[in-house]
Amino acid sequence: MVGTTLEWYDFFLYGTAAAVVFPKVFFVKSDPLTATLLSFLTYALGFAARPLGGIVFGHIGDRVGRKRTLLVSLVIMGVATTGMAFIPTYKAIGVWAPILLTSLRMVQGFALGGEWGGAVLIVAERDKARRGFWASFPQAGAPLGLVLGTGAIILLSENMSEKSFLDWGWRVAFGLSAILLLVGVWVRRTLNETEAFRAALRKKEDAPPKLPVFEVFRTSWREILIAFGTRMAENISFYIVATFSVTWITQHLKLPKSFGLDAVMLGAAVETVLIPLAGALSDRIGRRPVYLAGAIGIGVWTPIFFALVDQKSYPLAVLAVTVALAFHGLMYGPQAAFFAEMFPTGVRYSGASIGYQVASVVAGAPAPLIAVAILEHNGGKTVGWLSLYLGLAAAVTVIALIFARETRTVPLSGGPVSDQAVEELHDIVH
């Protein structure tokens, strides 16, 4: 959880800066809304590198082990984020400034592509009775990283002048990644390799294939598609609420950036607590029912979310964001165990990572871009179009869950488990 929090701090710090800093520092030749659109485009390019990271680190994780892969991904992420603190502005080096920014953003995405699979598997593969609960703790690192990243920007921007913050203040938040990197490496060095991976190495029939990525597409393509579909509502809703809502509040409602940042930070703090509770609930009633409740909930809540934010009331904005992120937590909490249980040990890192990361390119990456484009071209009809956008995403997730099987009773040691064996184990548990 500590390591994942630090990785997501780095990744989300960029997202917050893309909304409030980068349009004024790296895209100064454009009007404000276009500059924001360009800033979010660089934000989206980080997602493009995530599937590549999932494939590369998935291969290493399935062949070499979870622990080493996690250490490497953390170091790459920390170095890339720290490097952003030293990029000159557009005024200093011209077009090379956004090029350097984009390049480091893609390195971030590559590192994060390998992070998620290893982080959840190193917990889930302990094969504990409360797997949904335990595996949700790395998931809680995402909103906690958002809290820290957003909090750093708020702390700096509220305690210095606008000019000082844009000149050098924002760089401090990125420079802190160097310290956090040392903490993360120290923590992750103490981890042990999972029992499931070690058992797979001992059994010839369960040993990882030479090319896990090809094997997982050959044997588990259906599970990859299900993982992909279930991420649509979860991923799109998160980036609309956590990233685009700040743009909506500052540029459409003309409110201070602290109004939106504070609401997002408080909502994310609440979600950090709710995610393990959702994971624990999935241990009791199953992964699919909990996930389904979150998908339906966010689809219904979206128009209410914007209606509350448009009131320009701080308590209502906090309520809107918190409820939206609570529905996201119902999906994100059981997701780690759910995805891990879909794949056999030899290709589990590759399968879970590819399903998770490819969906992020289609869902999370373009979400702020699409939202800003809708805002730019539709004005007063923006809320209706965004509600339709998230409603369709929720529908895709619901359909994917209908085709998915319940996995909470699947053991994570050994190869694929037949549907009959799962049903027999389910009967024994009951």
XYZ file of C-alpha atoms in Angstrom:
430
model
C 0.000 0.000 0.000
C 2.846 2.384 0.833
C 4.596 1.719 -2.470
C 1.381 2.028 -4.468
C 0.493 5.278 -2.715
C 3.834 6.747 -3.709
C 3.438 5.649 -7.333
C -0.072 7.097 -7.553
C 1.108 10.300 -5.837
C 3.490 10.757 -8.751
C 0.884 9.911 -11.382
C -1.965 11.999 -9.931
C 0.286 14.940 -9.111
C 0.696 15.323 -12.844
C -3.082 15.203 -13.309
C -3.668 18.000 -10.808
C -0.866 20.082 -12.297
C -2.315 19.484 -15.779
C -5.509 21.186 -14.617
C -4.059 24.179 -12.755
C -0.353 24.669 -13.630
C 0.809 23.292 -16.977
C -1.598 25.323 -19.175
C 0.089 28.470 -17.838
C 3.669 27.177 -17.869
C 4.075 24.905 -20.884
C 1.226 25.957 -23.225
C 1.263 29.731 -22.892
C 0.656 30.454 -26.605
C -2.928 29.112 -26.490
C -6.174 30.470 -25.055
C -7.002 29.070 -21.581
C -9.404 26.301 -22.650
C -7.203 25.156 -25.545
C -4.157 25.228 -23.271
C -6.019 23.015 -20.809
C -6.957 20.672 -23.635
C -3.306 20.420 -24.718
C -2.252 19.887 -21.119
C -4.713 17.016 -20.747
C -3.421 15.603 -24.035
C 0.029 15.169 -22.480
C -1.761 13.726 -19.447
C -3.473 11.187 -21.710
C -0.212 10.174 -23.406
C 0.964 8.765 -20.084
C -1.870 6.262 -20.362
C -0.702 5.232 -23.841
C 2.506 3.846 -22.341
C 0.720 1.865 -19.628
C -0.183 -1.205 -21.743
C 3.452 -1.452 -22.868
C 4.500 -1.329 -19.231
C 1.888 -3.968 -18.432
C 3.248 -6.276 -21.143
C 6.941 -5.790 -20.293
C 6.585 -5.913 -16.511
C 3.924 -8.611 -16.780
C 6.437 -10.808 -18.605
C 9.126 -10.078 -16.004
C 6.700 -10.548 -13.122
C 5.478 -13.913 -14.403
C 8.989 -15.139 -15.207
C 11.147 -13.599 -12.472
C 8.758 -12.747 -9.656
C 6.514 -10.065 -8.212
C 8.929 -8.448 -5.736
C 11.756 -7.518 -8.124
C 9.321 -6.172 -10.686
C 7.719 -3.908 -8.093
C 11.078 -2.447 -7.091
C 12.045 -1.654 -10.686
C 8.705 0.006 -11.508
C 8.905 2.168 -8.384
C 12.408 3.424 -9.188
C 11.478 4.302 -12.792
C 8.392 6.207 -11.630
C 10.281 8.149 -8.957
C 13.071 9.194 -11.307
C 10.623 10.360 -13.992
C 8.536 12.432 -11.573
C 11.575 14.020 -9.925
C 12.861 14.914 -13.387
C 9.704 16.942 -14.070
C 10.705 19.341 -11.298
C 13.658 20.471 -13.397
C 12.036 20.976 -16.828
C 12.511 24.586 -18.062
C 9.402 26.552 -19.012
C 8.120 27.253 -22.522
C 9.494 30.794 -22.292
C 12.976 29.393 -21.613
C 13.355 26.642 -24.227
C 10.234 26.885 -26.368
C 8.644 23.749 -27.754
C 11.228 21.510 -26.091
C 9.535 22.167 -22.729
C 6.261 20.349 -23.561
C 8.280 17.678 -25.435
C 10.353 16.924 -22.328
C 7.217 17.015 -20.173
C 5.437 14.559 -22.464
C 8.444 12.226 -22.604
C 8.687 11.977 -18.831
C 4.916 11.541 -18.636
C 5.180 8.509 -20.906
C 7.940 7.081 -18.693
C 5.544 7.532 -15.761
C 2.859 5.615 -17.638
C 5.290 2.819 -18.513
C 6.249 2.411 -14.852
C 2.663 2.496 -13.621
C 1.751 -0.122 -16.211
C 3.893 -2.614 -14.323
C 3.029 -1.385 -10.851
C -0.592 -2.327 -10.438
C -0.391 -6.021 -11.272
C 2.528 -6.707 -8.972
C 1.148 -4.656 -6.086
C -2.182 -6.466 -5.954
C -0.737 -9.924 -6.653
C 1.859 -9.759 -3.925
C -1.071 -9.484 -1.511
C -3.766 -11.513 -3.295
C -1.494 -14.509 -3.865
C -1.090 -14.998 -0.143
C -4.399 -16.833 -0.647
C -5.878 -15.615 2.593
C -9.494 -16.274 3.485
C -10.243 -12.532 3.280
C -8.529 -11.963 -0.051
C -10.890 -9.217 -1.208
C -10.192 -7.234 1.959
C -6.411 -7.647 1.958
C -5.962 -7.125 -1.787
C -7.950 -3.877 -1.603
C -5.225 -2.141 0.421
C -2.961 -1.555 -2.603
C -6.128 -0.257 -4.300
C -6.581 2.242 -1.480
C -3.173 3.605 -2.442
C -4.781 5.247 -5.498
C -7.107 7.703 -3.693
C -4.513 8.143 -0.947
C -1.962 9.108 -3.604
C -4.552 11.513 -4.993
C -4.981 13.031 -1.520
C -1.229 13.544 -1.156
C -0.745 14.895 -4.688
C -3.696 17.263 -4.481
C -2.766 18.238 -0.934
C 0.765 19.144 -1.985
C -0.545 21.444 -4.723
C -3.070 23.044 -2.335
C -0.470 23.569 0.398
C 1.967 25.221 -1.977
C -0.511 27.305 -3.981
C -2.308 28.646 -0.902
C 0.887 29.729 0.866
C 2.615 31.700 -1.871
C 1.737 34.201 -4.540
C 0.336 33.027 -7.877
C 3.544 34.143 -9.620
C 5.837 32.310 -7.194
C 3.724 29.175 -7.394
C 3.840 29.149 -11.207
C 7.538 30.100 -11.291
C 8.870 27.472 -8.902
C 6.375 26.455 -6.196
C 4.764 23.594 -8.141
C 8.213 22.103 -8.732
C 8.611 21.417 -5.014
C 5.736 18.915 -5.108
C 7.458 17.011 -7.922
C 10.858 17.213 -6.226
C 9.416 15.573 -3.111
C 9.118 12.396 -5.177
C 12.855 11.820 -4.655
C 12.318 11.492 -0.895
C 9.228 9.355 -1.344
C 11.176 7.102 -3.717
C 13.716 6.288 -1.005
C 10.900 5.453 1.428
C 9.200 3.210 -1.122
C 12.352 1.291 -1.993
C 13.123 0.750 1.693
C 9.614 -0.619 2.294
C 9.495 -2.877 -0.764
C 12.889 -4.432 -0.092
C 11.328 -6.103 2.962
C 8.687 -7.956 0.910
C 8.789 -11.718 0.381
C 7.891 -13.419 -2.891
C 4.359 -14.864 -2.910
C 3.653 -18.484 -2.034
C 1.631 -18.981 -5.221
C 4.541 -17.915 -7.452
C 7.047 -20.073 -5.583
C 4.670 -23.040 -5.760
C 4.260 -22.533 -9.500
C 8.031 -22.660 -9.969
C 8.191 -25.950 -8.062
C 5.479 -27.613 -10.188
C 6.452 -28.180 -13.791
C 2.830 -28.123 -15.004
C 2.207 -24.735 -13.350
C 5.530 -23.111 -14.308
C 5.324 -19.781 -16.174
C 5.429 -20.124 -19.991
C 8.354 -18.630 -21.911
C 6.100 -15.900 -23.342
C 3.294 -15.268 -20.821
C 1.716 -12.476 -22.891
C 1.066 -14.801 -25.859
C -0.132 -17.587 -23.608
C -2.616 -15.381 -21.775
C -4.138 -14.158 -25.043
C -4.380 -17.757 -26.252
C -5.984 -19.227 -23.149
C -7.635 -16.315 -21.321
C -8.789 -13.816 -23.964
C -12.336 -13.953 -22.588
C -11.126 -12.914 -19.124
C -9.098 -10.052 -20.616
C -12.211 -8.759 -22.384
C -14.247 -9.005 -19.166
C -11.569 -7.138 -17.201
C -11.492 -4.525 -19.960
C -15.267 -4.051 -19.885
C -15.563 -3.871 -16.118
C -13.068 -1.007 -16.028
C -15.084 1.346 -18.265
C -17.363 2.864 -15.617
C -14.721 2.670 -12.900
C -11.922 4.345 -14.843
C -13.903 7.005 -16.711
C -15.827 8.109 -13.628
C -12.668 8.477 -11.569
C -10.896 10.787 -13.995
C -14.008 12.847 -14.670
C -14.516 13.404 -10.937
C -10.883 13.687 -9.838
C -9.439 15.664 -12.756
C -12.022 17.250 -15.051
C -14.214 18.496 -12.194
C -11.405 20.889 -11.183
C -11.420 22.334 -14.709
C -15.226 22.541 -14.628
C -15.146 24.438 -11.341
C -12.367 26.879 -12.287
C -13.163 27.601 -15.935
C -16.920 27.054 -16.229
C -18.101 28.117 -12.772
C -15.294 30.721 -12.346
C -14.550 29.609 -8.789
C -11.091 29.454 -7.123
C -9.068 26.305 -7.852
C -8.961 25.563 -4.105
C -12.753 25.028 -4.210
C -12.398 22.032 -6.523
C -9.092 20.737 -5.164
C -10.376 20.709 -1.576
C -13.529 18.820 -2.574
C -11.529 16.216 -4.507
C -9.056 15.772 -1.660
C -11.800 15.261 0.947
C -13.717 12.859 -1.303
C -10.574 10.854 -2.004
C -9.802 10.665 1.725
C -13.235 9.149 2.361
C -12.781 6.708 -0.528
C -9.458 5.552 0.924
C -11.391 4.227 3.932
C -14.289 2.841 1.885
C -12.168 0.745 -0.493
C -11.120 -1.887 2.106
C -14.734 -2.020 3.317
C -15.870 -2.742 -0.251
C -13.190 -5.423 -0.519
C -14.376 -6.995 2.734
C -17.990 -6.886 1.551
C -16.972 -8.706 -1.633
C -15.570 -11.512 0.543
C -19.032 -11.960 2.027
C -21.413 -11.534 -0.899
C -19.122 -11.843 -3.932
C -17.105 -9.574 -6.232
C -19.813 -9.116 -8.866
C -22.662 -7.762 -6.664
C -20.442 -5.115 -5.051
C -18.931 -4.098 -8.382
C -22.383 -3.988 -9.993
C -23.707 -1.656 -7.280
C -20.876 0.787 -7.963
C -21.383 0.740 -11.744
C -25.123 1.358 -11.546
C -24.649 3.958 -8.823
C -22.183 6.095 -10.775
C -24.376 5.973 -13.868
C -27.327 7.331 -11.887
C -25.300 9.819 -9.842
C -23.534 11.693 -12.679
C -26.299 14.240 -13.499
C -26.873 14.740 -9.755
C -23.125 15.267 -9.325
C -23.018 18.175 -11.791
C -26.291 19.620 -10.508
C -24.845 19.810 -6.993
C -21.495 21.242 -8.107
C -23.282 23.900 -10.188
C -24.857 25.299 -7.018
C -21.429 26.788 -6.177
C -21.881 25.612 -2.602
C -18.778 24.130 -1.007
C -20.649 21.557 1.176
C -22.707 20.419 -1.835
C -19.561 20.115 -3.972
C -17.897 17.989 -1.299
C -21.030 15.828 -1.088
C -21.140 15.429 -4.882
C -17.495 14.370 -5.139
C -17.590 12.120 -2.072
C -20.639 10.153 -3.217
C -19.205 9.796 -6.734
C -15.899 8.483 -5.364
C -17.800 6.187 -2.977
C -19.457 4.516 -5.966
C -16.026 4.302 -7.569
C -14.740 2.638 -4.400
C -17.416 -0.059 -4.650
C -15.884 -1.006 -7.999
C -12.243 -0.426 -7.159
C -12.264 -2.237 -3.809
C -13.036 -5.780 -5.057
C -11.278 -5.231 -8.396
C -7.836 -6.425 -7.281
C -9.011 -9.815 -6.056
C -11.534 -10.086 -8.913
C -8.898 -9.642 -11.627
C -6.319 -11.823 -9.867
C -8.813 -14.663 -9.566
C -9.554 -14.628 -13.297
C -6.107 -15.896 -14.378
C -3.856 -18.908 -13.598
C -0.600 -18.298 -11.735
C 1.752 -18.674 -14.716
C 0.160 -15.779 -16.626
C -1.597 -13.931 -13.811
C 0.676 -10.881 -13.758
C 0.410 -10.488 -17.550
C -3.329 -11.150 -17.735
C -4.359 -8.854 -14.887
C -1.991 -6.078 -16.015
C -3.030 -6.172 -19.680
C -6.752 -6.196 -18.894
C -6.298 -3.336 -16.435
C -3.892 -1.165 -18.431
C -5.371 -1.485 -21.921
C -8.706 -0.359 -20.511
C -7.015 2.700 -19.018
C -5.988 3.828 -22.524
C -9.539 3.585 -23.864
C -11.287 4.799 -20.712
C -9.185 6.944 -18.373
C -6.819 8.542 -20.889
C -9.375 10.267 -23.127
C -11.928 10.961 -20.372
C -10.667 14.464 -19.396
C -9.989 15.249 -23.069
C -13.504 14.250 -24.102
C -14.991 16.175 -21.183
C -13.052 19.365 -21.997
C -13.990 19.055 -25.689
C -17.663 18.649 -24.739
C -17.393 21.723 -22.504
C -15.759 23.740 -25.292
C -18.334 22.877 -27.969
C -21.601 22.389 -26.082
C -21.708 25.014 -23.360
C -24.991 24.658 -21.478
C -25.605 21.138 -22.812
C -22.354 19.823 -21.367
C -23.936 18.081 -18.380
C -26.354 16.139 -20.569
C -23.579 14.899 -22.843
C -21.320 13.980 -19.909
C -24.197 12.116 -18.240
C -24.750 10.171 -21.456
C -21.000 9.460 -21.703
C -20.807 8.030 -18.189
C -24.147 6.257 -18.592
C -22.814 4.368 -21.615
C -19.645 3.502 -19.698
C -21.758 2.146 -16.823
C -23.803 0.074 -19.295
C -20.638 -1.511 -20.736
C -19.456 -2.429 -17.242
C -22.825 -3.933 -16.312
C -22.807 -6.060 -19.483
C -19.262 -7.256 -18.761
C -20.274 -8.226 -15.225
C -23.236 -10.208 -16.578
C -20.820 -12.316 -18.634
C -18.284 -12.631 -15.788
C -18.397 -15.497 -13.330
C -18.148 -15.080 -9.591
C -14.537 -15.709 -8.501
C -14.345 -15.224 -4.736
C -14.003 -18.972 -4.058
C -11.269 -19.547 -6.671
C -7.904 -20.650 -5.193
C -4.895 -18.746 -6.539
C -2.372 -21.591 -6.381
C -2.043 -23.819 -9.454
C -3.409 -23.568 -12.959
C -6.867 -22.773 -14.306
C -9.784 -24.070 -12.244
C -12.813 -25.598 -13.952
C -16.290 -24.174 -13.467
C -17.336 -27.485 -11.845
C -14.503 -27.264 -9.322
C -15.485 -23.694 -8.496
C -19.104 -24.739 -7.921
C -18.011 -27.636 -5.702
C -15.742 -25.354 -3.662
C -18.548 -22.815 -3.391
C -20.854 -25.535 -1.989
C -18.205 -26.584 0.529
C -17.713 -22.990 1.721
C -21.449 -22.591 2.240
